[in-house]
PDB file of C-alpha atoms in Angstrom:
ATOM      1  CA  GLY E   1     112.234 101.448  56.151  1.00 52.00           C
ATOM      2  CA  ALA E   2     109.293 103.456  57.315  1.00 78.00           C
ATOM      3  CA  GLY E   3     110.433 103.777  60.915  1.00 93.00           C
ATOM      4  CA  VAL E   4     113.256 103.066  63.311  1.00 96.00           C
ATOM      5  CA  SER E   5     113.755  99.336  63.573  1.00 97.00           C
ATOM      6  CA  GLN E   6     115.350  97.602  66.550  1.00 97.00           C
ATOM      7  CA  SER E   7     116.390  94.008  67.107  1.00 97.00           C
ATOM      8  CA  PRO E   8     116.060  91.838  68.999  1.00 97.00           C
ATOM      9  CA  ARG E   9     112.780  92.997  70.501  1.00 96.00           C
ATOM     10  CA  TYR E  10     113.300  90.800  73.532  1.00 97.00           C
ATOM     11  CA  LYS E  11     116.511  89.388  74.942  1.00 97.00           C
ATOM     12  CA  VAL E  12     117.101  87.322  78.059  1.00 98.00           C
ATOM     13  CA  ALA E  13     120.753  87.153  79.037  1.00 98.00           C
ATOM     14  CA  LYS E  14     122.486  85.324  81.826  1.00 97.00           C
ATOM     15  CA  ARG E  15     124.497  87.521  84.129  1.00 97.00           C
ATOM     16  CA  GLY E  16     127.988  87.907  82.747  1.00 97.00           C
ATOM     17  CA  GLN E  17     126.929  87.343  79.147  1.00 97.00           C
ATOM     18  CA  ASP E  18     127.644  89.907  76.411  1.00 98.00           C
ATOM     19  CA  VAL E  19     124.722  91.282  74.380  1.00 98.00           C
ATOM     20  CA  ALA E  20     124.464  93.310  71.192  1.00 98.00           C
ATOM     21  CA  LEU E  21     121.421  95.391  70.305  1.00 98.00           C
ATOM     22  CA  ARG E  22     120.914  96.630  66.766  1.00 98.00           C
ATOM     23  CA  CYS E  23     119.248  99.798  65.489  1.00 98.00           C
ATOM     24  CA  ASP E  24     118.278 100.609  61.902  1.00 98.00           C
ATOM     25  CA  PRO E  25     117.419 104.320  61.786  1.00 97.00           C
ATOM     26  CA  ILE E  26     115.129 105.969  59.286  1.00 96.00           C
ATOM     27  CA  SER E  27     116.916 106.198  55.938  1.00 94.00           C
ATOM     28  CA  GLY E  28     118.767 109.484  55.547  1.00 92.00           C
ATOM     29  CA  HIS E  29     118.662 110.391  59.220  1.00 94.00           C
ATOM     30  CA  VAL E  30     121.970 111.848  60.335  1.00 93.00           C
ATOM     31  CA  SER E  31     121.402 111.863  64.079  1.00 93.00           C
ATOM     32  CA  LEU E  32     121.043 108.689  66.108  1.00 95.00           C
ATOM     33  CA  PHE E  33     120.430 108.399  69.835  1.00 95.00           C
ATOM     34  CA  TRP E  34     120.360 105.540  72.359  1.00 97.00           C
ATOM     35  CA  TYR E  35     118.288 105.734  75.517  1.00 96.00           C
ATOM     36  CA  GLN E  36     117.803 103.397  78.468  1.00 97.00           C
ATOM     37  CA  GLN E  37     114.397 103.137  80.119  1.00 96.00           C
ATOM     38  CA  ALA E  38     113.944 101.336  83.418  1.00 93.00           C
ATOM     39  CA  LEU E  39     110.508 100.054  84.370  1.00 90.00           C
ATOM     40  CA  GLY E  40     108.221 102.912  85.363  1.00 88.00           C
ATOM     41  CA  GLN E  41     110.781 105.590  84.562  1.00 90.00           C
ATOM     42  CA  GLY E  42     111.383 108.043  81.769  1.00 92.00           C
ATOM     43  CA  PRO E  43     114.064 107.303  79.169  1.00 94.00           C
ATOM     44  CA  GLU E  44     117.604 108.303  80.078  1.00 94.00           C
ATOM     45  CA  PHE E  45     120.106 109.431  77.457  1.00 93.00           C
ATOM     46  CA  LEU E  46     123.030 107.107  76.756  1.00 96.00           C
ATOM     47  CA  THR E  47     124.809 108.299  73.633  1.00 95.00           C
ATOM     48  CA  TYR E  48     124.495 110.312  70.406  1.00 93.00           C
ATOM     49  CA  PHE E  49     125.925 109.915  66.900  1.00 94.00           C
ATOM     50  CA  GLN E  50     126.063 112.372  64.056  1.00 92.00           C
ATOM     51  CA  ASN E  51     126.705 110.167  61.039  1.00 94.00           C
ATOM     52  CA  GLU E  52     129.505 107.837  62.167  1.00 95.00           C
ATOM     53  CA  ALA E  53     130.898 110.199  64.784  1.00 94.00           C
ATOM     54  CA  GLN E  54     129.972 109.542  68.402  1.00 95.00           C
ATOM     55  CA  LEU E  55     129.687 113.116  69.654  1.00 91.00           C
ATOM     56  CA  ASP E  56     128.293 112.476  73.108  1.00 91.00           C
ATOM     57  CA  LYS E  57     128.641 109.362  75.233  1.00 92.00           C
ATOM     58  CA  SER E  58     128.159 111.049  78.568  1.00 91.00           C
ATOM     59  CA  GLY E  59     125.177 108.872  79.490  1.00 93.00           C
ATOM     60  CA  LEU E  60     126.842 105.480  79.156  1.00 96.00           C
ATOM     61  CA  PRO E  61     126.689 104.110  82.717  1.00 94.00           C
ATOM     62  CA  SER E  62     129.976 102.208  82.689  1.00 94.00           C
ATOM     63  CA  ASP E  63     132.807 101.049  80.457  1.00 95.00           C
ATOM     64  CA  ARG E  64     130.842  97.845  79.908  1.00 97.00           C
ATOM     65  CA  PHE E  65     128.620  99.813  77.527  1.00 98.00           C
ATOM     66  CA  PHE E  66     129.885 100.498  74.034  1.00 97.00           C
ATOM     67  CA  ALA E  67     128.109 101.870  70.959  1.00 98.00           C
ATOM     68  CA  GLU E  68     129.182 102.168  67.358  1.00 97.00           C
ATOM     69  CA  ARG E  69     127.849 103.347  64.016  1.00 97.00           C
ATOM     70  CA  PRO E  70     130.718 102.581  61.643  1.00 96.00           C
ATOM     71  CA  GLU E  71     129.080 103.554  58.349  1.00 94.00           C
ATOM     72  CA  GLY E  72     126.778 106.244  59.622  1.00 92.00           C
ATOM     73  CA  SER E  73     123.580 104.238  59.355  1.00 95.00           C
ATOM     74  CA  VAL E  74     123.051 101.069  61.421  1.00 97.00           C
ATOM     75  CA  SER E  75     124.159 101.288  65.038  1.00 98.00           C
ATOM     76  CA  THR E  76     124.948  98.626  67.615  1.00 98.00           C
ATOM     77  CA  LEU E  77     124.852  99.009  71.379  1.00 98.00           C
ATOM     78  CA  LYS E  78     126.978  96.391  73.098  1.00 98.00           C
ATOM     79  CA  ILE E  79     126.847  95.558  76.764  1.00 98.00           C
ATOM     80  CA  GLN E  80     129.644  93.401  78.123  1.00 98.00           C
ATOM     81  CA  ARG E  81     129.423  91.193  81.206  1.00 97.00           C
ATOM     82  CA  THR E  82     125.777  92.057  81.768  1.00 97.00           C
ATOM     83  CA  GLN E  83     124.554  92.707  85.303  1.00 97.00           C
ATOM     84  CA  GLN E  84     121.022  92.551  86.681  1.00 96.00           C
ATOM     85  CA  GLU E  85     120.866  96.340  86.875  1.00 95.00           C
ATOM     86  CA  ASP E  86     121.248  96.442  83.093  1.00 97.00           C
ATOM     87  CA  SER E  87     117.711  95.050  82.759  1.00 97.00           C
ATOM     88  CA  ALA E  88     115.763  97.757  80.941  1.00 97.00           C
ATOM     89  CA  VAL E  89     114.320  98.744  77.601  1.00 97.00           C
ATOM     90  CA  TYR E  90     116.931 100.157  75.230  1.00 98.00           C
ATOM     91  CA  LEU E  91     115.418 102.677  72.856  1.00 97.00           C
ATOM     92  CA  CYS E  92     117.005 103.887  69.663  1.00 97.00           C
ATOM     93  CA  ALA E  93     115.924 107.120  68.014  1.00 95.00           C
ATOM     94  CA  SER E  94     116.878 109.047  64.897  1.00 94.00           C
ATOM     95  CA  SER E  95     116.329 112.463  63.379  1.00 91.00           C
ATOM     96  CA  LEU E  96     117.157 114.310  60.170  1.00 88.00           C
ATOM     97  CA  GLY E  97     120.019 116.298  61.574  1.00 77.00           C
ATOM     98  CA  TRP E  98     121.621 118.108  64.429  1.00 65.00           C
ATOM     99  CA  ASN E  99     119.104 120.973  64.294  1.00 67.00           C
ATOM    100  CA  SER E 100     117.311 120.685  67.578  1.00 62.00           C
ATOM    101  CA  GLY E 101     113.995 121.543  65.950  1.00 71.00           C
ATOM    102  CA  ASN E 102     113.883 118.238  64.124  1.00 77.00           C
ATOM    103  CA  THR E 103     111.430 115.639  65.338  1.00 83.00           C
ATOM    104  CA  ILE E 104     113.128 112.642  66.930  1.00 87.00           C
ATOM    105  CA  TYR E 105     111.569 109.287  66.026  1.00 91.00           C
ATOM    106  CA  PHE E 106     111.844 106.312  68.347  1.00 93.00           C
ATOM    107  CA  GLY E 107     111.922 102.603  67.701  1.00 95.00           C
ATOM    108  CA  GLU E 108     109.883 100.049  69.661  1.00 94.00           C
ATOM    109  CA  GLY E 109     112.846  99.237  71.876  1.00 95.00           C
ATOM    110  CA  SER E 110     114.852  96.167  72.808  1.00 97.00           C
ATOM    111  CA  TRP E 111     113.706  94.674  76.115  1.00 96.00           C
ATOM    112  CA  LEU E 112     116.694  93.235  77.977  1.00 97.00           C
ATOM    113  CA  THR E 113     116.250  91.003  81.013  1.00 97.00           C
ATOM    114  CA  VAL E 114     119.380  89.836  82.816  1.00 97.00           C
ATOM    115  CA  VAL E 115     118.859  86.761  84.978  1.00 97.00           C
TER     116      VAL E 115
ATOM    117  CA  SER D   1     119.566 112.193  85.395  1.00 46.00           C
ATOM    118  CA  GLN D   2     116.074 113.496  84.644  1.00 52.00           C
ATOM    119  CA  GLN D   3     115.565 117.129  83.657  1.00 60.00           C
ATOM    120  CA  GLY D   4     112.442 117.734  85.637  1.00 64.00           C
ATOM    121  CA  GLU D   5     109.246 116.519  87.112  1.00 80.00           C
ATOM    122  CA  GLU D   6     105.815 115.729  85.835  1.00 85.00           C
ATOM    123  CA  ASP D   7     102.640 116.153  87.728  1.00 86.00           C
ATOM    124  CA  PRO D   8     100.524 114.225  88.458  1.00 93.00           C
ATOM    125  CA  GLN D   9     102.377 110.900  88.329  1.00 92.00           C
ATOM    126  CA  ALA D  10      99.082 109.151  87.653  1.00 95.00           C
ATOM    127  CA  LEU D  11      95.710 110.390  86.432  1.00 95.00           C
ATOM    128  CA  SER D  12      92.437 108.517  86.063  1.00 96.00           C
ATOM    129  CA  ILE D  13      89.454 110.105  84.303  1.00 96.00           C
ATOM    130  CA  GLN D  14      86.237 109.155  82.540  1.00 97.00           C
ATOM    131  CA  GLU D  15      85.945 109.130  78.780  1.00 97.00           C
ATOM    132  CA  GLY D  16      84.917 112.539  77.496  1.00 97.00           C
ATOM    133  CA  GLU D  17      86.642 114.466  80.280  1.00 97.00           C
ATOM    134  CA  ASN D  18      89.714 116.617  79.740  1.00 97.00           C
ATOM    135  CA  ALA D  19      93.131 115.547  81.015  1.00 97.00           C
ATOM    136  CA  THR D  20      95.821 118.021  82.040  1.00 97.00           C
ATOM    137  CA  MET D  21      99.432 117.058  82.697  1.00 96.00           C
ATOM    138  CA  ASN D  22     102.154 119.400  83.865  1.00 96.00           C
ATOM    139  CA  CYS D  23     105.882 119.349  83.379  1.00 94.00           C
ATOM    140  CA  SER D  24     108.599 121.411  85.049  1.00 94.00           C
ATOM    141  CA  TYR D  25     112.219 121.634  83.997  1.00 92.00           C
ATOM    142  CA  LYS D  26     115.412 123.122  85.347  1.00 90.00           C
ATOM    143  CA  THR D  27     117.576 124.646  82.632  1.00 87.00           C
ATOM    144  CA  SER D  28     117.168 126.962  79.642  1.00 88.00           C
ATOM    145  CA  ILE D  29     115.710 125.083  76.728  1.00 88.00           C
ATOM    146  CA  ASN D  30     115.603 125.266  72.962  1.00 87.00           C
ATOM    147  CA  ASN D  31     112.291 123.452  72.722  1.00 89.00           C
ATOM    148  CA  LEU D  32     110.033 121.115  74.665  1.00 91.00           C
ATOM    149  CA  GLN D  33     108.388 118.022  73.252  1.00 92.00           C
ATOM    150  CA  TRP D  34     105.627 115.731  74.441  1.00 95.00           C
ATOM    151  CA  TYR D  35     105.669 112.005  73.771  1.00 95.00           C
ATOM    152  CA  ARG D  36     103.207 109.226  74.358  1.00 96.00           C
ATOM    153  CA  GLN D  37     104.070 105.633  75.204  1.00 95.00           C
ATOM    154  CA  ASN D  38     101.597 102.779  75.198  1.00 94.00           C
ATOM    155  CA  SER D  39     102.429  99.897  77.500  1.00 89.00           C
ATOM    156  CA  GLY D  40     105.232  97.814  76.048  1.00 85.00           C
ATOM    157  CA  ARG D  41     105.687 100.066  73.049  1.00 87.00           C
ATOM    158  CA  GLY D  42     108.054 102.777  71.874  1.00 88.00           C
ATOM    159  CA  LEU D  43     107.628 106.515  72.183  1.00 93.00           C
ATOM    160  CA  VAL D  44     105.401 108.392  69.776  1.00 93.00           C
ATOM    161  CA  HIS D  45     106.061 112.079  69.152  1.00 93.00           C
ATOM    162  CA  LEU D  46     102.981 114.235  69.825  1.00 95.00           C
ATOM    163  CA  ILE D  47     103.963 117.873  69.619  1.00 94.00           C
ATOM    164  CA  LEU D  48     106.968 120.214  69.754  1.00 92.00           C
ATOM    165  CA  ILE D  49     106.841 123.736  71.150  1.00 94.00           C
ATOM    166  CA  ARG D  50     109.776 126.095  70.714  1.00 91.00           C
ATOM    167  CA  SER D  51     111.072 128.305  73.489  1.00 91.00           C
ATOM    168  CA  ASN D  52     109.679 131.436  71.795  1.00 93.00           C
ATOM    169  CA  GLU D  53     106.172 129.973  71.534  1.00 96.00           C
ATOM    170  CA  ARG D  54     103.573 130.110  74.282  1.00 97.00           C
ATOM    171  CA  GLU D  55     100.853 127.807  73.003  1.00 97.00           C
ATOM    172  CA  LYS D  56     100.399 125.197  70.328  1.00 97.00           C
ATOM    173  CA  HIS D  57      97.491 123.057  69.183  1.00 96.00           C
ATOM    174  CA  SER D  58      97.302 119.749  67.383  1.00 95.00           C
ATOM    175  CA  GLY D  59      93.892 118.129  67.092  1.00 96.00           C
ATOM    176  CA  ARG D  60      92.653 117.441  70.621  1.00 97.00           C
ATOM    177  CA  LEU D  61      96.025 118.388  72.109  1.00 97.00           C
ATOM    178  CA  ARG D  62      96.918 121.800  73.487  1.00 98.00           C
ATOM    179  CA  VAL D  63     100.368 122.540  74.840  1.00 98.00           C
ATOM    180  CA  THR D  64     101.422 125.651  76.717  1.00 98.00           C
ATOM    181  CA  LEU D  65     104.917 126.766  77.639  1.00 97.00           C
ATOM    182  CA  ASP D  66     105.904 129.291  80.296  1.00 96.00           C
ATOM    183  CA  THR D  67     109.658 129.789  80.121  1.00 95.00           C
ATOM    184  CA  SER D  68     109.635 132.228  83.050  1.00 95.00           C
ATOM    185  CA  LYS D  69     108.262 129.460  85.281  1.00 95.00           C
ATOM    186  CA  LYS D  70     110.124 126.708  83.406  1.00 94.00           C
ATOM    187  CA  SER D  71     106.921 124.747  83.009  1.00 95.00           C
ATOM    188  CA  SER D  72     104.663 123.283  80.352  1.00 96.00           C
ATOM    189  CA  SER D  73     101.253 121.688  80.297  1.00 97.00           C
ATOM    190  CA  LEU D  74      99.582 119.197  77.984  1.00 97.00           C
ATOM    191  CA  LEU D  75      95.805 119.260  77.719  1.00 98.00           C
ATOM    192  CA  ILE D  76      93.942 116.427  76.040  1.00 98.00           C
ATOM    193  CA  THR D  77      90.343 117.389  75.389  1.00 97.00           C
ATOM    194  CA  ALA D  78      87.388 115.004  75.094  1.00 97.00           C
ATOM    195  CA  SER D  79      89.514 112.047  76.139  1.00 97.00           C
ATOM    196  CA  ARG D  80      88.978 108.564  74.737  1.00 97.00           C
ATOM    197  CA  ALA D  81      89.797 105.147  76.165  1.00 96.00           C
ATOM    198  CA  ALA D  82      92.461 104.877  73.452  1.00 96.00           C
ATOM    199  CA  ASP D  83      94.294 107.829  75.047  1.00 97.00           C
ATOM    200  CA  THR D  84      95.272 105.542  77.944  1.00 97.00           C
ATOM    201  CA  ALA D  85      99.080 105.632  77.969  1.00 97.00           C
ATOM    202  CA  SER D  86     102.073 107.232  79.639  1.00 96.00           C
ATOM    203  CA  TYR D  87     102.902 110.777  78.595  1.00 97.00           C
ATOM    204  CA  PHE D  88     106.397 112.233  78.803  1.00 95.00           C
ATOM    205  CA  CYS D  89     107.694 115.728  78.368  1.00 95.00           C
ATOM    206  CA  ALA D  90     111.228 116.082  77.053  1.00 93.00           C
ATOM    207  CA  THR D  91     113.395 119.133  76.716  1.00 90.00           C
ATOM    208  CA  VAL D  92     116.163 120.026  74.324  1.00 83.00           C
ATOM    209  CA  VAL D  93     118.615 122.042  76.356  1.00 77.00           C
ATOM    210  CA  SER D  94     119.896 125.258  74.785  1.00 71.00           C
ATOM    211  CA  GLY D  95     123.109 124.790  72.883  1.00 69.00           C
ATOM    212  CA  ASN D  96     123.174 121.052  72.641  1.00 64.00           C
ATOM    213  CA  THR D  97     122.812 118.791  69.653  1.00 66.00           C
ATOM    214  CA  GLY D  98     119.169 117.890  69.980  1.00 72.00           C
ATOM    215  CA  LYS D  99     119.540 115.440  72.840  1.00 81.00           C
ATOM    216  CA  LEU D 100     116.215 114.992  74.657  1.00 86.00           C
ATOM    217  CA  ILE D 101     116.048 114.962  78.441  1.00 89.00           C
ATOM    218  CA  PHE D 102     112.896 113.292  79.704  1.00 92.00           C
ATOM    219  CA  GLY D 103     110.718 113.709  82.754  1.00 90.00           C
ATOM    220  CA  GLN D 104     109.366 110.798  84.759  1.00 90.00           C
ATOM    221  CA  GLY D 105     106.060 110.722  82.935  1.00 93.00           C
ATOM    222  CA  THR D 106     102.362 110.807  83.772  1.00 95.00           C
ATOM    223  CA  THR D 107     100.336 107.615  83.506  1.00 95.00           C
ATOM    224  CA  LEU D 108      96.872 108.404  82.165  1.00 97.00           C
ATOM    225  CA  GLN D 109      93.982 105.987  82.430  1.00 97.00           C
ATOM    226  CA  VAL D 110      90.775 106.864  80.588  1.00 97.00           C
ATOM    227  CA  LYS D 111      87.856 104.730  81.696  1.00 96.00           C
ATOM    228  CA  PRO D 112      85.176 103.943  79.105  1.00 92.00           C
TER     229      PRO D 112
END
């Protein structure tokens, strides 16, 4: 597609429920990032993939958060046993490669509300 | 955690005026990028400035970088109501794989 696509755009989950957020990066982009953005804050890094390899998961806030990219394209961020503090926008981004000079393109985000 | 701070946190100006936003960071960087975010939307890349560059222009945008002070500024000239948005600076720390570390952002309101 033309840009990074995320689904669902909006998700309301009951506390304790598991959720899965999907990201379709720009075709051919090697690098894929997940960020979490709380209301009124800047995005915070969660995890990074180069192709199918998860090279950095230092930002995942707890072991309830899990991300995968099994075939090096589509990625899924899974949150188990959601808590109210997980309410945020989850942004996916992709870029051509690991070269830090490459522009990173963001999707519109998945808005998660845990009630 | 966030890399640095942005100043001011909020800015309100009249259409046609210039808007200046500042960003400070803490560590050595490879490059610094500015992003814009409209309410309820994703981030849009505006401009990238490398650590060996001091100034860059793109249309009505002018970005400066002072690595000795670990700071950057974004100037929007002749602002328009459509420029109303949040603006974030983000740094790519030296040696890492392109991961962006964002500031807290500046909320700009341009009144028609």
